[in-house]
């Protein structure tokens, strides 16, 4: 079955530590996205990538970093510079990255900073 | 820049009753509209989308939505809800002319269906 996988489902981190969230897709999609979800705020775009070896900042990129070395993978690193990293993180992909492509979402990773 | 407003943060309803979840958007250009559903601790699932053509769009699980350009609205409706429809619903918009199809989301509406 084609789809998007995110791991781990739950992640705990101590303050001051970097942590990397995994996102893999086997849909052969060109574009991939990372969103952050906080209660009552909807989803906010962190980073997006339209093609391998290229990515762009979204609305809330500060304290985050990404890489896109392979078409199927788009890992997100939450750095110690992110002031309030506790949130639900969602990865998505779409076929072309141009509008109006439908974005398909993974199951999410819940990050808690202790 | 576009924005999306979901007018109700929570909507309680009894099983088998009709429901409408309201969504308004603001954009100076043409738009493409989406409704997603999210069950607890899961990702988002596409319910339906409006790209062009008929303004009445039918989606999965018996939901439908109507695009109203003059009212800048895209309300989601279901004539008879089930307990299993309890979830959070997100309206989202892509504005025409953007280079990569940026999705802007509303804040979400929590639909709770009571027996």
XYZ file of N, CA and C in Angstrom:
687
model
N 0.835 -1.201 0.000
C 0.000 0.000 0.000
C 0.865 1.243 0.000
N 0.484 2.228 -0.840
C 1.219 3.472 -0.846
C 0.774 4.367 0.281
N 1.733 5.143 0.813
C 1.356 6.047 1.885
C 2.547 6.774 2.456
N 2.296 7.454 3.565
C 3.318 8.235 4.248
C 3.479 7.672 5.661
N 4.700 7.415 6.037
C 4.967 6.922 7.388
C 5.794 7.951 8.140
N 5.465 8.091 9.406
C 6.209 8.976 10.289
C 6.632 8.183 11.520
N 7.856 8.411 11.936
C 8.307 7.732 13.145
C 9.220 8.650 13.950
N 9.217 8.501 15.286
C 8.302 7.637 16.039
C 6.929 8.292 16.187
N 5.974 7.597 16.758
C 4.646 8.166 16.984
C 4.682 9.132 18.170
N 5.444 8.762 19.201
C 5.621 9.618 20.374
C 7.118 9.797 20.617
N 7.498 11.003 20.991
C 8.910 11.306 21.200
C 9.041 12.255 22.381
N 9.969 11.904 23.256
C 10.214 12.737 24.425
C 11.650 13.242 24.356
N 11.824 14.486 24.714
C 13.141 15.106 24.596
C 13.391 15.994 25.798
N 14.628 16.021 26.206
C 14.997 16.949 27.275
C 15.312 18.301 26.657
N 15.115 19.329 27.412
C 15.455 20.677 26.934
C 16.927 20.732 26.553
N 17.215 21.437 25.452
C 18.595 21.587 25.019
C 19.066 20.521 24.055
N 18.243 19.520 23.791
C 18.624 18.445 22.873
C 17.997 18.661 21.500
N 18.744 18.310 20.467
C 18.161 18.244 19.125
C 17.481 16.898 18.948
N 16.455 16.849 18.125
C 15.776 15.586 17.845
C 15.324 15.587 16.389
N 15.384 14.403 15.742
C 15.005 14.305 14.329
C 13.781 13.429 14.170
N 12.800 13.972 13.430
C 11.562 13.263 13.137
C 11.656 12.731 11.703
N 11.237 11.479 11.539
C 11.348 10.833 10.243
C 10.045 10.950 9.458
N 10.147 11.127 8.139
C 9.002 11.104 7.237
C 9.423 10.413 5.943
N 8.709 9.353 5.595
C 8.995 8.591 4.376
C 7.695 8.408 3.592
N 7.793 8.544 2.249
C 6.611 8.305 1.419
C 6.985 7.411 0.242
N 6.036 6.538 -0.125
C 6.251 5.671 -1.287
C 5.203 5.937 -2.354
N 4.762 7.193 -2.422
C 3.757 7.609 -3.389
C 4.377 8.172 -4.661
N 5.702 8.224 -4.692
C 6.442 8.815 -5.820
C 6.105 10.299 -6.001
N 5.806 10.963 -4.876
C 5.492 12.388 -4.921
C 6.757 13.223 -4.957
N 6.701 14.338 -5.693
C 7.847 15.237 -5.751
C 7.920 16.158 -4.538
N 6.768 16.625 -4.074
C 6.751 17.650 -3.027
C 6.453 17.048 -1.653
N 7.121 17.580 -0.641
C 6.885 17.151 0.737
C 6.857 18.368 1.646
N 6.130 18.235 2.755
C 5.868 19.366 3.639
C 5.968 18.921 5.091
N 6.293 19.866 5.976
C 6.210 19.649 7.414
C 5.324 20.737 8.019
N 4.365 20.285 8.859
C 3.472 21.184 9.559
C 3.594 20.951 11.067
N 3.296 21.998 11.790
C 3.182 21.904 13.241
C 1.734 22.180 13.622
N 1.194 21.377 14.534
C -0.187 21.563 14.976
C -0.214 21.800 16.474
N -0.822 22.890 16.876
C -1.060 23.216 18.280
C -2.560 23.361 18.480
N -3.063 23.022 19.657
C -4.514 23.071 19.891
C -5.097 24.440 19.562
N -6.170 24.461 18.779
C -6.868 25.698 18.470
C -6.179 26.595 17.459
N -5.062 26.128 16.863
C -4.337 26.989 15.925
C -4.265 26.421 14.520
N -4.914 25.320 14.270
C -4.805 24.731 12.942
C -3.403 24.210 12.697
N -3.017 24.142 11.427
C -1.695 23.671 11.042
C -0.893 24.831 10.476
N 0.362 24.876 10.850
C 1.248 25.923 10.347
C 2.441 25.288 9.645
N 2.793 25.827 8.489
C 3.840 25.261 7.651
C 5.226 25.609 8.182
N 6.058 24.578 8.348
C 7.423 24.779 8.836
C 8.397 24.872 7.667
N 8.456 23.836 6.853
C 9.310 23.771 5.674
C 8.585 22.998 4.587
N 8.992 23.241 3.342
C 8.494 22.446 2.240
C 9.599 22.234 1.216
N 9.418 21.166 0.443
C 10.398 20.834 -0.589
C 9.646 20.423 -1.849
N 9.966 21.058 -2.947
C 9.282 20.737 -4.202
C 10.036 19.686 -5.005
N 11.316 19.504 -4.677
C 12.120 18.562 -5.453
C 13.334 18.169 -4.617
N 13.941 17.078 -4.961
C 15.120 16.603 -4.225
C 16.207 17.671 -4.226
N 16.887 17.785 -3.074
C 18.000 18.720 -2.872
C 17.577 20.182 -2.887
N 16.286 20.417 -2.691
C 15.802 21.794 -2.614
C 14.709 21.877 -1.558
N 14.736 22.912 -0.721
C 13.672 23.126 0.245
C 13.595 24.610 0.581
N 12.413 24.996 1.089
C 12.157 26.400 1.381
C 11.537 26.537 2.768
N 11.780 27.670 3.406
C 11.170 27.944 4.708
C 9.688 28.227 4.531
N 8.915 27.756 5.517
C 7.511 28.095 5.583
C 7.303 29.266 6.524
N 6.176 29.265 7.199
C 5.809 30.406 8.046
C 6.502 30.421 9.399
N 6.925 29.237 9.881
C 7.486 29.165 11.242
C 8.754 28.330 11.260
N 9.730 28.626 10.413
C 10.926 27.803 10.250
C 11.969 27.967 11.359
N 11.889 29.022 12.135
C 12.932 29.272 13.139
C 13.021 28.141 14.150
N 14.246 27.619 14.347
C 14.461 26.545 15.306
C 14.306 25.150 14.712
N 14.070 25.082 13.407
C 13.914 23.814 12.692
C 14.899 23.740 11.527
N 15.247 22.514 11.119
C 16.025 22.323 9.904
C 15.564 21.049 9.206
N 15.788 20.985 7.893
C 15.369 19.825 7.106
C 16.455 19.473 6.108
N 16.305 18.308 5.489
C 17.139 17.908 4.355
C 16.267 17.127 3.389
N 16.648 17.095 2.130
C 15.891 16.326 1.134
C 16.909 15.699 0.168
N 17.561 14.668 0.655
C 18.586 13.989 -0.133
C 18.000 12.895 -1.016
N 16.829 12.396 -0.643
C 16.154 11.372 -1.428
C 14.713 11.793 -1.664
N 14.136 11.365 -2.769
C 12.773 11.764 -3.109
C 11.787 11.294 -2.047
N 12.014 10.115 -1.482
C 11.026 9.539 -0.585
C 11.177 9.972 0.871
N 12.209 10.748 1.204
C 12.480 11.043 2.600
C 12.643 12.544 2.848
N 12.090 13.029 3.959
C 12.155 14.462 4.273
C 12.208 14.605 5.800
N 13.345 14.313 6.437
C 13.437 14.391 7.897
C 13.458 15.822 8.417
N 12.871 16.011 9.573
C 12.810 17.316 10.241
C 13.591 17.246 11.551
N 14.520 18.177 11.747
C 15.248 18.267 13.001
C 14.725 19.449 13.801
N 14.330 19.174 15.025
C 13.907 20.217 15.949
C 15.126 20.543 16.803
N 15.628 21.727 16.682
C 16.865 22.081 17.368
C 16.577 22.703 18.734
N 17.637 22.860 19.502
C 17.491 23.454 20.834
C 17.121 24.937 20.740
N 17.226 25.512 19.553
C 16.855 26.913 19.370
C 15.340 27.118 19.281
N 14.597 26.046 19.112
C 13.129 26.157 19.045
C 12.619 26.363 20.466
N 11.979 27.500 20.687
C 11.612 27.912 22.049
C 10.515 27.062 22.677
N 9.588 26.594 21.891
C 8.446 25.852 22.427
C 8.135 24.675 21.509
N 8.952 23.624 21.554
C 8.831 22.565 20.565
C 7.730 21.534 20.826
N 7.151 21.537 22.001
C 6.106 20.546 22.295
C 4.912 20.786 21.387
N 4.597 19.802 20.538
C 3.520 19.945 19.562
C 3.336 18.616 18.836
N 2.330 18.595 17.964
C 2.078 17.461 17.076
C 2.607 17.850 15.702
N 3.474 17.011 15.119
C 4.113 17.330 13.854
C 3.581 16.405 12.764
N 3.178 17.024 11.673
C 2.592 16.285 10.557
C 3.406 16.500 9.293
N 3.655 15.411 8.597
C 4.340 15.431 7.318
C 3.291 15.183 6.231
N 3.471 15.818 5.080
C 2.545 15.640 3.968
C 3.325 15.582 2.666
N 2.673 15.080 1.630
C 3.293 15.077 0.310
C 2.236 15.333 -0.750
N 2.693 15.815 -1.903
C 1.803 15.997 -3.054
C 2.588 15.689 -4.313
N 1.868 15.429 -5.392
C 2.545 14.851 -6.556
C 3.493 15.817 -7.244
N 3.094 17.081 -7.364
C 3.916 17.984 -8.168
C 4.454 19.183 -7.421
N 3.811 19.561 -6.349
C 4.252 20.752 -5.640
C 3.683 22.021 -6.205
N 3.025 21.929 -7.317
C 2.365 23.111 -7.855
C 0.896 23.063 -7.482
N 0.239 24.180 -7.584
C -1.176 24.156 -7.227
C -1.987 23.560 -8.359
N -3.216 23.088 -8.144
C -3.799 22.887 -6.812
C -3.703 21.422 -6.377
N -2.520 20.958 -6.186
C -2.312 19.573 -5.792
C -2.877 19.265 -4.412
N -3.455 18.080 -4.305
C -3.936 17.621 -3.012
C -2.753 17.153 -2.182
N -2.710 17.560 -0.929
C -1.675 17.094 -0.020
C -2.223 15.930 0.803
N -1.404 14.896 0.936
C -1.757 13.712 1.705
C -0.860 13.665 2.931
N -1.463 13.310 4.065
C -0.783 13.439 5.342
C -0.392 12.098 5.960
N 0.714 12.125 6.694
C 1.118 10.996 7.506
C 0.379 10.991 8.835
N 0.632 9.985 9.691
C -0.094 9.849 10.956
C 0.384 10.775 12.059
N 1.534 11.428 11.884
C 1.995 12.405 12.856
C 2.942 11.854 13.913
N 3.729 12.766 14.486
C 4.604 12.476 15.627
C 4.306 13.496 16.712
N 4.048 13.005 17.917
C 3.799 13.921 19.035
C 5.096 14.075 19.820
N 5.623 15.282 19.838
C 6.869 15.585 20.532
C 6.563 16.289 21.845
N 7.150 15.788 22.899
C 7.002 16.406 24.219
C 8.386 16.714 24.773
N 8.586 17.948 25.159
C 9.853 18.352 25.776
C 9.683 18.357 27.282
N 10.563 17.604 27.952
C 10.444 17.438 29.402
C 11.280 18.479 30.153
N -2.511 38.107 0.904
C -2.395 36.772 1.505
C -3.781 36.247 1.863
N -3.926 34.946 1.726
C -5.237 34.380 2.023
C -5.333 34.026 3.496
N -6.562 33.936 3.989
C -6.799 33.481 5.351
C -8.088 32.671 5.363
N -8.223 31.838 6.371
C -9.386 30.972 6.501
C -9.932 31.102 7.913
N -11.239 31.285 8.021
C -11.879 31.382 9.326
C -12.941 30.302 9.454
N -12.781 29.473 10.451
C -13.830 28.512 10.780
C -14.615 29.108 11.942
N -15.870 29.348 11.703
C -16.651 30.206 12.580
C -17.007 29.567 13.913
N -16.937 28.259 14.000
C -17.282 27.565 15.245
C -16.113 26.702 15.672
N -15.651 26.867 16.890
C -14.551 26.019 17.353
C -15.064 24.645 17.784
N -16.321 24.605 18.265
C -16.912 23.336 18.672
C -18.363 23.301 18.229
N -18.788 22.124 17.735
C -20.179 21.928 17.333
C -20.659 20.608 17.939
N -21.550 20.687 18.926
C -22.167 19.465 19.453
C -23.465 19.185 18.706
N -23.753 17.918 18.455
C -24.963 17.563 17.718
C -25.374 16.151 18.127
N -26.656 15.858 18.023
C -27.128 14.513 18.328
C -27.049 13.633 17.093
N -26.873 12.354 17.346
C -26.806 11.368 16.270
C -28.046 11.462 15.386
N -27.867 11.329 14.086
C -28.885 11.369 13.042
C -29.402 12.787 12.747
N -28.906 13.782 13.430
C -29.263 15.165 13.119
C -28.382 15.676 11.988
N -28.825 16.721 11.276
C -27.973 17.339 10.258
C -26.944 18.249 10.906
N -25.860 18.501 10.177
C -24.825 19.383 10.710
C -24.253 20.235 9.580
N -23.865 21.454 9.944
C -23.148 22.331 9.021
C -21.944 22.911 9.748
N -20.779 22.764 9.170
C -19.551 23.365 9.702
C -19.168 24.502 8.763
N -19.014 25.695 9.346
C -18.875 26.878 8.516
C -17.413 27.259 8.284
N -17.143 27.703 7.068
C -15.800 28.107 6.675
C -15.896 29.311 5.752
N -15.191 30.373 6.096
C -15.074 31.541 5.230
C -13.602 31.787 4.924
N -13.343 32.292 3.750
C -11.965 32.560 3.362
C -11.852 33.984 2.840
N -10.643 34.482 2.832
C -10.390 35.777 2.217
C -9.218 35.614 1.272
N -9.426 36.062 0.047
C -8.374 35.996 -0.952
C -8.753 36.936 -2.077
N -7.755 37.567 -2.652
C -8.019 38.499 -3.743
C -7.949 37.818 -5.106
N -7.616 36.537 -5.101
C -7.507 35.808 -6.360
C -8.378 34.560 -6.281
N -8.382 33.811 -7.351
C -9.168 32.575 -7.346
C -8.598 31.608 -6.315
N -9.462 30.740 -5.817
C -9.059 29.839 -4.743
C -9.441 28.402 -5.053
N -8.756 27.505 -4.367
C -9.068 26.089 -4.402
C -9.258 25.670 -2.951
N -10.321 24.953 -2.668
C -10.747 24.751 -1.291
C -10.804 23.279 -0.923
N -10.486 22.990 0.332
C -10.381 21.622 0.823
C -11.024 21.516 2.212
N -11.572 20.348 2.492
C -11.944 19.982 3.849
C -11.221 18.691 4.201
N -10.576 18.705 5.384
C -9.903 17.530 5.922
C -10.548 17.153 7.254
N -10.456 15.869 7.604
C -10.920 15.396 8.899
C -9.743 14.774 9.641
N -9.724 14.988 10.954
C -8.660 14.422 11.792
C -9.288 13.728 12.985
N -9.053 12.427 13.105
C -9.468 11.679 14.284
C -8.367 11.790 15.341
N -8.680 11.594 16.610
C -7.701 11.829 17.682
C -6.377 11.133 17.448
N -5.302 11.903 17.596
C -3.924 11.403 17.477
C -3.632 10.750 16.126
N -4.296 11.248 15.082
C -4.025 10.742 13.741
C -3.711 11.890 12.787
N -3.304 11.539 11.583
C -3.083 12.550 10.561
C -4.386 13.037 9.966
N -4.280 13.877 8.951
C -5.464 14.428 8.295
C -5.848 13.581 7.089
N -7.156 13.430 6.902
C -7.685 12.680 5.768
C -8.535 13.616 4.921
N -8.337 13.596 3.617
C -9.099 14.471 2.744
C -10.550 14.024 2.679
N -11.476 14.964 2.938
C -12.907 14.695 2.817
C -13.408 15.035 1.420
N -13.047 16.225 0.958
C -13.486 16.679 -0.353
C -12.696 17.919 -0.734
N -12.813 18.282 -2.025
C -12.100 19.460 -2.509
C -12.883 20.107 -3.644
N -12.720 21.428 -3.749
C -13.268 22.173 -4.865
C -12.101 22.765 -5.654
N -12.030 22.388 -6.925
C -10.990 22.950 -7.792
C -11.617 23.833 -8.859
N -12.705 23.361 -9.469
C -13.415 24.118 -10.484
C -14.709 23.379 -10.787
N -15.552 23.966 -11.645
C -16.754 23.278 -12.065
C -17.905 23.467 -11.103
N -18.694 22.421 -10.915
C -19.878 22.499 -10.060
C -19.509 22.986 -8.676
N -20.317 23.907 -8.162
C -20.015 24.477 -6.846
C -20.416 23.553 -5.705
N -21.207 22.535 -5.988
C -21.580 21.556 -4.967
C -20.658 20.349 -5.121
N -19.916 20.092 -4.070
C -18.913 19.040 -4.110
C -19.292 17.933 -3.127
N -19.257 16.725 -3.591
C -19.553 15.592 -2.702
C -18.247 14.891 -2.329
N -18.188 14.452 -1.068
C -16.981 13.804 -0.603
C -17.258 12.442 0.010
N -16.316 12.001 0.809
C -16.461 10.695 1.431
C -17.350 10.781 2.674
N -17.821 9.633 3.126
C -18.604 9.532 4.369
C -19.881 10.355 4.338
N -20.431 10.641 3.156
C -21.700 11.342 3.053
C -21.627 12.850 3.213
N -20.431 13.410 3.288
C -20.286 14.858 3.411
C -20.363 15.544 2.050
N -20.806 16.794 2.055
C -20.783 17.625 0.870
C -20.493 19.061 1.282
N -20.051 19.865 0.328
C -19.763 21.268 0.610
C -20.141 22.082 -0.607
N -20.489 23.330 -0.360
C -20.870 24.216 -1.443
C -19.968 25.438 -1.475
N -19.373 25.683 -2.622
C -18.529 26.846 -2.822
C -19.421 28.023 -3.201
N -19.350 29.098 -2.423
C -20.133 30.290 -2.690
C -19.171 31.457 -2.837
N -18.926 31.839 -4.093
C -17.914 32.861 -4.345
C -18.331 34.228 -3.805
N -19.602 34.564 -3.930
C -20.063 35.880 -3.481
C -20.000 36.010 -1.965
N -20.221 34.911 -1.264
C -20.152 34.916 0.198
C -18.766 34.529 0.705
N -17.860 34.187 -0.188
C -16.517 33.660 0.137
C -16.619 32.587 1.212
N -17.473 31.607 0.939
C -17.687 30.552 1.917
C -17.563 29.180 1.270
N -17.317 28.191 2.122
C -17.214 26.793 1.676
C -17.660 25.929 2.863
N -18.952 25.982 3.160
C -19.489 25.280 4.328
C -19.634 23.788 4.061
N -19.363 23.017 5.091
C -19.433 21.544 5.014
C -20.748 21.087 5.648
N -21.424 20.122 4.984
C -22.716 19.677 5.492
C -22.816 18.157 5.441
N -23.644 17.648 6.350
C -24.019 16.237 6.301
C -25.449 16.138 6.797
N -26.332 15.456 6.073
C -27.752 15.441 6.433
C -28.063 14.619 7.687
N -27.201 13.651 8.012
C -27.472 12.799 9.175
C -26.125 12.260 9.695
N -25.749 12.701 10.879
C -24.417 12.329 11.387
C -24.481 11.054 12.223
N -23.319 10.420 12.301
C -23.148 9.216 13.120
C -22.132 9.487 14.216
N -22.154 8.636 15.217
C -21.183 8.748 16.309
C -19.759 8.773 15.750
N -19.525 7.996 14.707
C -18.174 7.866 14.132
C -17.703 9.139 13.431
N -18.593 10.110 13.245
C -18.193 11.389 12.648
C -17.540 12.321 13.665
N -17.532 11.940 14.911
C -16.869 12.743 15.941
C -15.390 12.855 15.616
N -14.929 14.086 15.400
C -13.559 14.332 14.957
C -13.368 15.846 14.863
N -12.151 16.242 14.478
C -11.896 17.655 14.206
C -11.823 17.839 12.684
N -12.419 18.919 12.218
C -12.522 19.182 10.798
C -11.806 20.488 10.467
N -11.005 20.429 9.395
C -10.229 21.594 8.989
C -10.591 22.002 7.571
N -10.833 23.295 7.403
C -11.005 23.896 6.101
C -9.654 24.477 5.686
N -9.310 24.364 4.401
C -8.014 24.867 3.933
C -8.165 25.431 2.527
N -7.296 26.374 2.195
C -7.382 27.037 0.896
C -6.008 27.148 0.262
N -5.980 26.989 -1.053
C -4.816 27.336 -1.868
C -5.259 28.479 -2.762
N -4.493 29.560 -2.751
C -4.808 30.688 -3.616
C -4.171 30.477 -4.977
N -4.936 30.772 -6.024
C -4.401 30.650 -7.370
C -3.231 31.589 -7.575
N -2.246 31.138 -8.335
C -1.089 31.977 -8.620
C 0.083 31.734 -7.709
N -0.113 30.982 -6.624
C 1.035 30.691 -5.754
C 1.949 29.688 -6.450
N 3.198 29.745 -6.136
C 4.168 28.959 -6.878
C 4.197 27.496 -6.460
N 3.731 27.184 -5.291
C 3.846 25.804 -4.853
C 2.600 25.275 -4.197
N 1.522 26.022 -4.289
C 0.284 25.506 -3.748
C 0.226 25.510 -2.247
N 0.608 26.586 -1.603
C 0.608 26.646 -0.152
C -0.798 26.509 0.401
N -0.976 25.540 1.286
C -2.242 25.321 1.982
C -2.295 26.200 3.215
N -3.344 27.005 3.312
C -3.590 27.775 4.532
C -4.793 27.163 5.231
N -4.620 26.827 6.516
C -5.656 26.119 7.263
C -6.431 27.061 8.172
N -7.695 26.711 8.389
C -8.452 27.323 9.468
C -8.049 26.700 10.795
N -8.659 27.212 11.873
C -8.271 26.786 13.213
C -8.878 25.440 13.610
N -9.814 24.958 12.832
C -10.419 23.673 13.114
C -11.746 23.793 13.853
N -12.649 22.841 13.597
C -13.926 22.727 14.301
C -14.046 21.318 14.848
N -14.254 21.230 16.155
C -14.419 19.914 16.775
C -15.897 19.563 16.733
N -16.214 18.512 15.999
C -17.588 18.012 15.920
C -17.735 16.860 16.901
N -18.702 16.996 17.801
C -18.982 15.934 18.769
C -20.404 15.461 18.548
N -20.550 14.180 18.247
C -21.858 13.597 18.001
C -22.272 12.808 19.239
N -23.403 13.198 19.815
C -23.906 12.544 21.029
C -24.997 11.527 20.690
N -25.051 10.421 21.433
C -26.099 9.405 21.161
C -27.470 9.891 21.603
